[in-house]
CSV table of C-alpha atoms and ligand atoms in Angstrom, one decimal:
chain,number,residue,atom,x,y,z
A,1,UNK,CA,-0.1,0.3,-0.1
A,2,UNK,CA,2.7,2.9,0.6
A,3,UNK,CA,4.9,1.7,-2.7
A,4,UNK,CA,1.3,2.5,-4.4
A,5,UNK,CA,1.7,6.0,-2.6
A,6,UNK,CA,4.8,6.8,-3.3
A,7,UNK,CA,4.0,5.3,-6.5
A,8,UNK,CA,1.4,8.4,-7.2
A,9,UNK,CA,3.1,10.7,-5.5
A,10,UNK,CA,6.2,10.5,-8.2
A,11,UNK,CA,3.8,10.3,-10.3
A,12,UNK,CA,2.1,13.4,-9.7
A,13,UNK,CA,5.9,14.6,-9.2
A,14,UNK,CA,6.7,14.2,-13.3
A,15,UNK,CA,3.4,15.7,-14.5
A,16,UNK,CA,4.0,18.3,-12.7
A,17,UNK,CA,7.5,18.8,-13.9
A,18,UNK,CA,6.4,18.0,-17.3
A,19,UNK,CA,3.4,20.7,-16.9
A,20,UNK,CA,6.1,23.2,-16.2
A,21,UNK,CA,8.3,22.1,-18.8
A,22,UNK,CA,6.0,22.2,-21.4
A,23,UNK,CA,5.1,26.2,-20.2
A,24,UNK,CA,8.7,27.2,-19.6
A,25,UNK,CA,10.8,25.6,-21.5
A,26,UNK,CA,14.8,24.6,-21.1
A,27,UNK,CA,17.0,27.3,-23.0
A,28,UNK,CA,18.5,26.1,-26.6
A,29,UNK,CA,22.2,24.4,-26.2
A,30,UNK,CA,24.7,24.7,-28.9
A,31,UNK,CA,25.2,22.1,-31.5
A,32,UNK,CA,28.6,23.7,-32.4
A,33,UNK,CA,30.5,21.2,-33.3
A,34,UNK,CA,27.9,18.4,-33.5
A,35,UNK,CA,28.3,15.9,-36.6
A,36,UNK,CA,24.4,16.3,-37.4
A,37,UNK,CA,23.2,13.2,-39.9
A,38,UNK,CA,20.0,14.3,-41.8
A,39,UNK,CA,17.9,12.0,-44.0
A,40,UNK,CA,16.0,13.4,-47.1
A,41,UNK,CA,18.3,16.4,-47.0
A,42,UNK,CA,18.1,17.3,-51.2
A,43,UNK,CA,15.0,19.4,-50.7
A,44,UNK,CA,12.3,20.4,-48.3
A,45,UNK,CA,12.5,20.5,-44.8
A,46,UNK,CA,15.7,18.1,-44.5
A,47,UNK,CA,17.1,21.2,-46.7
A,48,UNK,CA,16.1,23.4,-44.7
A,49,UNK,CA,17.2,21.8,-41.5
A,50,UNK,CA,20.7,21.1,-43.5
A,51,UNK,CA,21.6,25.0,-43.9
A,52,UNK,CA,20.3,26.1,-40.1
A,53,UNK,CA,22.3,23.1,-38.2
A,54,UNK,CA,26.0,24.3,-40.9
A,55,UNK,CA,25.0,28.0,-39.7
A,56,UNK,CA,25.1,27.4,-36.2
A,57,UNK,CA,28.6,25.5,-36.5
A,58,UNK,CA,27.8,22.0,-36.7
A,59,UNK,CA,29.0,19.6,-38.9
A,60,UNK,CA,26.2,18.3,-42.1
A,61,UNK,CA,26.0,15.0,-43.0
A,62,UNK,CA,23.4,15.3,-46.4
A,63,UNK,CA,22.0,11.9,-46.7
A,64,UNK,CA,19.2,11.1,-49.3
A,65,UNK,CA,18.9,9.1,-52.7
A,66,UNK,CA,18.7,11.6,-54.9
A,67,UNK,CA,22.1,13.1,-55.5
A,68,UNK,CA,21.6,15.9,-57.9
A,69,UNK,CA,19.5,18.2,-55.7
A,70,UNK,CA,21.6,16.8,-52.5
A,71,UNK,CA,24.5,18.6,-54.0
A,72,UNK,CA,22.7,21.9,-54.4
A,73,UNK,CA,22.4,22.1,-50.8
A,74,UNK,CA,25.6,21.6,-50.5
A,75,UNK,CA,26.7,23.9,-52.7
A,76,UNK,CA,23.8,26.4,-50.5
A,77,UNK,CA,25.9,25.7,-47.4
A,78,UNK,CA,29.7,26.6,-48.8
A,79,UNK,CA,28.1,29.6,-50.9
A,80,UNK,CA,27.1,31.2,-47.9
A,81,UNK,CA,30.5,30.2,-46.1
A,82,UNK,CA,29.6,27.4,-43.2
A,83,UNK,CA,31.8,25.3,-41.9
A,84,UNK,CA,31.9,21.8,-42.7
A,85,UNK,CA,29.1,19.6,-44.9
A,86,UNK,CA,29.2,15.8,-46.7
A,87,UNK,CA,26.7,14.5,-48.9
A,88,UNK,CA,26.3,10.3,-48.9
A,89,UNK,CA,23.8,9.1,-51.7
A,90,UNK,CA,21.8,6.1,-50.1
A,91,UNK,CA,18.4,4.6,-50.5
A,92,UNK,CA,17.8,5.0,-46.6
A,93,UNK,CA,15.0,2.4,-47.1
A,94,UNK,CA,17.9,-0.5,-47.6
A,95,UNK,CA,19.7,-1.5,-44.5
A,96,UNK,CA,22.3,-2.5,-46.5
A,97,UNK,CA,23.3,0.3,-47.5
A,98,UNK,CA,22.2,2.6,-44.7
A,99,UNK,CA,24.6,0.1,-42.9
A,100,UNK,CA,27.7,1.0,-45.4
A,101,UNK,CA,27.2,4.4,-45.8
A,102,UNK,CA,26.9,4.6,-41.6
A,103,UNK,CA,30.3,2.4,-41.6
A,104,UNK,CA,31.9,5.3,-44.3
A,105,UNK,CA,30.6,8.1,-42.6
A,106,UNK,CA,32.0,7.4,-38.9
A,107,UNK,CA,35.3,6.8,-40.9
A,108,UNK,CA,35.6,9.9,-43.3
A,109,UNK,CA,33.3,12.5,-40.3
A,110,UNK,CA,33.6,11.2,-37.3
A,111,UNK,CA,30.7,9.6,-35.2
A,112,UNK,CA,27.0,10.9,-35.8
A,113,UNK,CA,26.1,13.0,-32.0
A,114,UNK,CA,22.7,14.4,-33.6
A,115,UNK,CA,20.2,11.8,-36.5
A,116,UNK,CA,17.5,13.6,-37.5
A,117,UNK,CA,15.0,11.5,-39.3
A,118,UNK,CA,13.2,13.4,-42.1
A,119,UNK,CA,12.7,11.2,-45.2
A,120,UNK,CA,9.5,10.6,-46.5
A,121,UNK,CA,7.1,9.4,-49.5
A,122,UNK,CA,3.4,10.4,-49.4
A,123,UNK,CA,1.3,9.0,-52.8
A,124,UNK,CA,-2.3,9.4,-52.3
A,125,UNK,CA,-4.8,7.2,-53.1
A,126,UNK,CA,-8.0,5.0,-51.9
A,127,UNK,CA,-6.4,2.9,-50.1
A,128,UNK,CA,-7.4,0.1,-52.7
A,129,UNK,CA,-6.2,1.5,-55.6
A,130,UNK,CA,-2.5,2.1,-54.3
A,131,UNK,CA,-0.4,-0.7,-55.6
A,132,UNK,CA,1.1,-2.8,-53.2
A,133,UNK,CA,4.7,-1.5,-54.6
A,134,UNK,CA,3.1,2.1,-53.8
A,135,UNK,CA,2.1,1.1,-50.6
A,136,UNK,CA,5.4,-1.2,-49.4
A,137,UNK,CA,7.5,2.4,-50.5
A,138,UNK,CA,5.6,4.8,-48.1
A,139,UNK,CA,6.4,2.0,-45.1
A,140,UNK,CA,9.8,1.0,-46.3
A,141,UNK,CA,10.9,4.5,-46.9
A,142,UNK,CA,8.8,6.7,-43.6
A,143,UNK,CA,9.1,4.1,-40.9
A,144,UNK,CA,12.1,1.3,-42.0
A,145,UNK,CA,14.6,3.9,-43.2
A,146,UNK,CA,14.0,5.1,-39.2
A,147,UNK,CA,15.0,2.0,-37.5
A,148,UNK,CA,18.0,1.3,-39.8
A,149,UNK,CA,19.5,4.5,-38.9
A,150,UNK,CA,18.8,4.4,-35.7
A,151,UNK,CA,20.2,0.4,-35.7
A,152,UNK,CA,23.6,1.5,-37.3
A,153,UNK,CA,24.0,4.9,-35.1
A,154,UNK,CA,22.2,4.5,-31.9
A,155,UNK,CA,25.2,1.9,-30.8
A,156,UNK,CA,27.9,4.9,-31.2
A,157,UNK,CA,26.2,6.8,-29.1
A,158,UNK,CA,25.6,4.7,-26.1
A,159,UNK,CA,28.6,3.8,-26.1
A,160,UNK,CA,29.4,7.5,-25.5
A,161,UNK,CA,26.4,7.5,-23.4
A,162,UNK,CA,25.8,11.1,-25.6
A,163,UNK,CA,23.8,12.2,-28.6
A,164,UNK,CA,20.7,13.4,-29.9
A,165,UNK,CA,17.5,11.6,-32.2
A,166,UNK,CA,15.4,13.2,-33.9
A,167,UNK,CA,12.4,11.6,-35.9
A,168,UNK,CA,9.8,13.3,-38.1
A,169,UNK,CA,5.9,11.9,-37.5
A,170,UNK,CA,3.1,14.8,-38.4
A,171,UNK,CA,-0.1,16.1,-37.7
A,172,UNK,CA,-1.3,12.6,-40.1
A,173,UNK,CA,-0.5,11.1,-36.1
A,174,UNK,CA,-3.3,13.2,-35.3
A,175,UNK,CA,-5.6,11.3,-37.2
A,176,UNK,CA,-5.5,9.4,-39.9
A,177,UNK,CA,-7.3,10.7,-43.0
A,178,UNK,CA,-8.9,9.5,-45.9
A,179,UNK,CA,-6.6,8.6,-49.3
A,180,UNK,CA,-3.8,8.7,-47.5
A,181,UNK,CA,-3.5,5.8,-45.1
A,182,UNK,CA,0.1,4.1,-45.3
A,183,UNK,CA,1.1,6.9,-44.6
A,184,UNK,CA,-1.1,7.8,-41.4
A,185,UNK,CA,0.0,4.3,-40.3
A,186,UNK,CA,3.4,5.1,-41.0
A,187,UNK,CA,3.8,8.0,-38.8
A,188,UNK,CA,1.7,6.8,-36.4
A,189,UNK,CA,3.9,3.3,-36.4
A,190,UNK,CA,6.9,6.3,-35.8
A,191,UNK,CA,4.7,7.7,-32.8
A,192,UNK,CA,5.2,3.8,-31.1
A,193,UNK,CA,9.1,4.0,-32.2
A,194,UNK,CA,9.9,7.1,-30.0
A,195,UNK,CA,8.2,6.5,-27.6
A,196,UNK,CA,10.1,3.0,-27.2
A,197,UNK,CA,12.7,4.1,-28.2
A,198,UNK,CA,12.5,7.0,-25.1
A,199,UNK,CA,11.5,5.0,-23.0
A,200,UNK,CA,13.8,2.0,-23.3
A,201,UNK,CA,16.4,4.3,-23.1
A,202,UNK,CA,15.1,6.2,-19.5
A,203,UNK,CA,15.5,2.6,-18.3
A,204,UNK,CA,19.4,3.8,-17.7
A,205,UNK,CA,18.8,6.7,-14.9
A,206,UNK,CA,22.0,8.4,-16.6
A,207,UNK,CA,21.6,8.3,-20.1
A,208,UNK,CA,22.2,12.0,-21.8
A,209,UNK,CA,21.0,10.0,-25.5
A,210,UNK,CA,17.3,12.6,-26.0
A,211,UNK,CA,14.5,12.2,-28.0
A,212,UNK,CA,12.8,14.8,-30.1
A,213,UNK,CA,9.2,13.8,-31.9
A,214,UNK,CA,8.2,16.1,-34.7
A,215,UNK,CA,5.1,17.0,-35.9
A,216,UNK,CA,5.4,18.9,-38.9
A,217,UNK,CA,1.8,20.9,-40.0
A,218,UNK,CA,1.3,21.2,-43.9
A,219,UNK,CA,4.8,22.7,-45.6
A,220,UNK,CA,4.6,23.8,-48.8
A,221,UNK,CA,7.4,21.3,-50.4
A,222,UNK,CA,7.8,19.5,-53.5
A,223,UNK,CA,5.8,16.3,-51.1
A,224,UNK,CA,3.2,18.0,-50.3
A,225,UNK,CA,2.7,19.6,-53.9
A,226,UNK,CA,2.3,16.5,-55.9
A,227,UNK,CA,-0.2,15.2,-53.4
A,228,UNK,CA,-3.0,16.8,-55.5
A,229,UNK,CA,-3.8,18.5,-52.3
A,230,UNK,CA,-7.3,21.2,-52.5
A,231,UNK,CA,-6.0,23.9,-50.5
A,232,UNK,CA,-8.9,25.7,-48.1
A,233,UNK,CA,-7.8,29.2,-47.0
A,234,UNK,CA,-8.9,27.6,-43.4
A,235,UNK,CA,-5.8,25.6,-43.3
A,236,UNK,CA,-2.6,27.3,-43.3
A,237,UNK,CA,0.5,26.2,-45.1
A,238,UNK,CA,4.2,26.9,-43.8
A,239,UNK,CA,6.8,27.5,-45.5
A,240,UNK,CA,9.8,25.0,-45.0
A,241,UNK,CA,12.4,27.4,-43.5
A,242,UNK,CA,10.1,28.1,-40.7
A,243,UNK,CA,9.1,25.0,-39.6
A,244,UNK,CA,12.8,23.6,-40.0
A,245,UNK,CA,13.8,26.2,-37.7
A,246,UNK,CA,10.8,25.3,-35.0
A,247,UNK,CA,12.1,21.5,-35.8
A,248,UNK,CA,16.0,22.8,-34.4
A,249,UNK,CA,14.9,24.9,-31.7
A,250,UNK,CA,12.9,22.1,-30.6
A,251,UNK,CA,15.9,19.3,-30.7
A,252,UNK,CA,18.2,22.3,-29.2
A,253,UNK,CA,15.5,22.7,-25.7
A,254,UNK,CA,15.3,18.6,-25.7
A,255,UNK,CA,11.7,19.1,-26.5
A,256,UNK,CA,10.2,15.3,-26.9
A,257,UNK,CA,7.3,15.7,-28.7
A,258,UNK,CA,6.0,19.3,-30.4
A,259,UNK,CA,4.0,20.1,-33.3
A,260,UNK,CA,5.2,22.9,-35.2
A,261,UNK,CA,4.7,25.2,-35.9
A,262,UNK,CA,3.3,25.5,-31.8
A,263,UNK,CA,3.8,22.9,-29.4
A,264,UNK,CA,0.5,24.8,-27.5
A,265,UNK,CA,-1.8,21.9,-30.3
A,266,UNK,CA,0.1,18.9,-28.9
A,267,UNK,CA,-3.0,18.2,-26.3
A,268,UNK,CA,-5.8,18.7,-29.5
A,269,UNK,CA,-4.5,14.7,-30.3
A,270,UNK,CA,-5.3,14.2,-27.1
A,271,UNK,CA,-9.0,15.7,-27.5
A,272,UNK,CA,-9.4,14.4,-30.8
A,273,UNK,CA,-9.4,10.9,-29.5
A,274,UNK,CA,-12.6,11.7,-27.2
A,275,UNK,CA,-14.5,12.4,-29.9
A,276,UNK,CA,-16.3,10.4,-32.5
A,277,UNK,CA,-14.8,9.8,-35.5
A,278,UNK,CA,-17.9,11.5,-36.9
A,279,UNK,CA,-17.2,14.4,-35.1
A,280,UNK,CA,-13.7,14.4,-36.8
A,281,UNK,CA,-14.9,13.8,-39.5
A,282,UNK,CA,-17.0,17.0,-39.4
A,283,UNK,CA,-13.9,19.2,-38.9
A,284,UNK,CA,-12.3,17.8,-41.7
A,285,UNK,CA,-15.1,18.7,-44.0
A,286,UNK,CA,-15.6,21.4,-42.5
A,287,UNK,CA,-11.9,22.8,-43.4
A,288,UNK,CA,-12.2,21.7,-46.7
A,289,UNK,CA,-9.4,20.7,-47.3
A,290,UNK,CA,-8.5,16.8,-48.5
A,291,UNK,CA,-6.1,15.2,-50.9
A,292,UNK,CA,-7.8,14.4,-53.6
A,293,UNK,CA,-6.9,11.7,-55.1
A,294,UNK,CA,-5.4,11.4,-59.1
B,301,LIG,N1,5.9,18.8,-46.2
B,301,LIG,C1,4.7,18.3,-45.4
B,301,LIG,O1,3.2,19.3,-45.2
B,301,LIG,C2,4.7,17.7,-44.1
B,301,LIG,C3,4.0,17.4,-43.0
B,301,LIG,C4,4.5,16.8,-42.2
B,301,LIG,C5,5.2,16.2,-42.4
B,301,LIG,N2,6.4,16.0,-43.0
B,301,LIG,C6,7.1,15.0,-43.3
B,301,LIG,O2,8.4,15.8,-42.8
B,301,LIG,C7,9.6,14.9,-43.3
B,301,LIG,C8,10.2,15.6,-44.9
B,301,LIG,O3,8.9,15.8,-46.1
B,301,LIG,P1,9.3,17.1,-47.1
B,301,LIG,O4,8.2,18.0,-46.9
B,301,LIG,O5,10.3,18.2,-47.2
B,301,LIG,O6,9.3,16.1,-48.4
B,301,LIG,P2,10.3,16.4,-49.8
B,301,LIG,O7,10.0,15.2,-50.4
B,301,LIG,O8,10.1,17.8,-50.3
B,301,LIG,O9,11.4,15.8,-49.6
B,301,LIG,C9,12.0,14.5,-49.0
B,301,LIG,C10,13.1,14.1,-49.7
B,301,LIG,O10,13.2,12.6,-49.3
B,301,LIG,C11,14.5,12.1,-50.4
B,301,LIG,N3,14.0,10.5,-49.9
B,301,LIG,C12,13.2,10.1,-50.5
B,301,LIG,N4,13.0,8.7,-50.8
B,301,LIG,C13,14.3,8.5,-49.9
B,301,LIG,C14,15.1,7.3,-50.0
B,301,LIG,N5,14.7,5.9,-49.9
B,301,LIG,N6,16.8,7.3,-50.0
B,301,LIG,C15,17.0,8.4,-49.6
B,301,LIG,N7,16.3,9.9,-49.3
B,301,LIG,C16,14.9,9.5,-50.1
B,301,LIG,C17,14.2,12.8,-51.2
B,301,LIG,O11,15.3,12.7,-52.2
B,301,LIG,C18,13.6,14.3,-50.9
B,301,LIG,O12,14.7,14.8,-50.9
B,301,LIG,C19,8.9,13.4,-44.3
B,301,LIG,O13,9.1,12.7,-43.1
B,301,LIG,C20,7.0,14.0,-44.0
B,301,LIG,O14,6.6,13.0,-44.3
B,301,LIG,C21,6.0,17.0,-44.2
B,302,LIG,C1,33.6,7.1,-32.2
B,302,LIG,O1,33.0,6.5,-30.6
B,302,LIG,C2,33.7,5.0,-30.4
B,302,LIG,C3,33.2,4.8,-29.5
B,302,LIG,O2,33.1,5.3,-28.0
B,302,LIG,C4,34.9,5.5,-30.3
B,302,LIG,O3,36.1,4.4,-30.2
B,302,LIG,C5,35.7,6.2,-31.0
B,302,LIG,O4,37.3,6.6,-30.9
B,302,LIG,C6,34.8,7.5,-31.5
B,302,LIG,N1,35.3,8.0,-33.5
B,302,LIG,C7,35.9,8.6,-33.0
B,302,LIG,C8,36.9,10.2,-34.4
B,302,LIG,O5,35.5,10.0,-32.0
B,303,LIG,C1,4.6,26.8,-52.7
B,303,LIG,O1,5.3,27.0,-53.2
B,303,LIG,C2,5.4,27.6,-54.7
B,303,LIG,C3,7.1,27.5,-55.4
B,303,LIG,O2,8.4,27.4,-54.6
B,303,LIG,C4,5.0,28.9,-55.1
B,303,LIG,O3,4.7,29.2,-56.1
B,303,LIG,C5,3.5,28.4,-54.2
B,303,LIG,O4,3.0,29.9,-54.5
B,303,LIG,C6,3.7,27.8,-52.8
B,303,LIG,N1,2.2,27.7,-52.5
B,303,LIG,C7,1.8,27.8,-50.9
B,303,LIG,C8,0.4,27.6,-51.0
B,303,LIG,O5,2.2,28.7,-50.4
């Protein structure tokens, strides 16, 4: 009985601490000298992330399947005169490639201290109209690649008891919406992955490895532009640069989970779960935003 009371007290203490952190976040830690690996760095949010980390004095490792655009990311960084940056071509959905590239990175650049899983693909359609290849691609790129990079990089972070793992999910984890089913499912899975990873790391009380899970709102990148989005003035579309800025801030403040542009939206996820599916659809229809099938 005494143990249970003590447990309840400890839970309340932890919750109070979390609420205080939510209102007054930690100050931003420096990323100077850190080695930041970003997947999907050739364009969109990933490219902006690479640029911001380089501007803050970090060594940036840009990993993408698109060599040509990834070189452009590197060019932007060197033209601005910012520190060291590297590019690696890799299909991150393939563990063999991830493992080999990560070994090369350790030799050629050093130990990765900040990993940003940012890669993502979106193909919108009625579930039954999606091909098995399209479904598999979304799961492999959006989810499996997040496993593979962590599998390749976490061991050295654990040895050094130092590092930060950031994963980009989506507001598509608040509700799963029509025509985006495999995409949403892979993003929900990232949520499960990151929660479990954090809890596993926390088993070691002295663990200095941080995790951050990010849910960006709708951002004007080619991922979105190619998705047949019916835009509504009710739903804001953010600039990749601003979203990347929010992601870097959340990482530097050790925020565990954030919706970008505002983490104050986070409680809405819990709220959406309290209402029946019909209510969520009513809001969805009111906002008149839909990812129309091809
Ligand atoms: N744009 C949005 O509205 C939005 C909203 C919520 C979440 N997100 C998420 O943010 C992240 C970044 O998205 P974005 O909008 O900048 O996308 P983007 O399409 O602009 O960029 C994605 C990058 O990933 C690369 N890539 C794709 N498949 C790859 C593979 N197999 N191996 C290596 N690289 C690969 C592409 O070449 C590209 O450079 C994704 O995880 C996405 O799901 C985006
Ligand atoms: C990377 O980390 C490993 C494990 O702690 C260590 O042996 C190695 O020297 C580190 N490499 C560099 C370049 O710091
Ligand atoms: C998105 O960006 C493109 C080109 O970068 C621009 O032409 C377009 O107006 C933007 N759309 C929105 C909704 O901001």
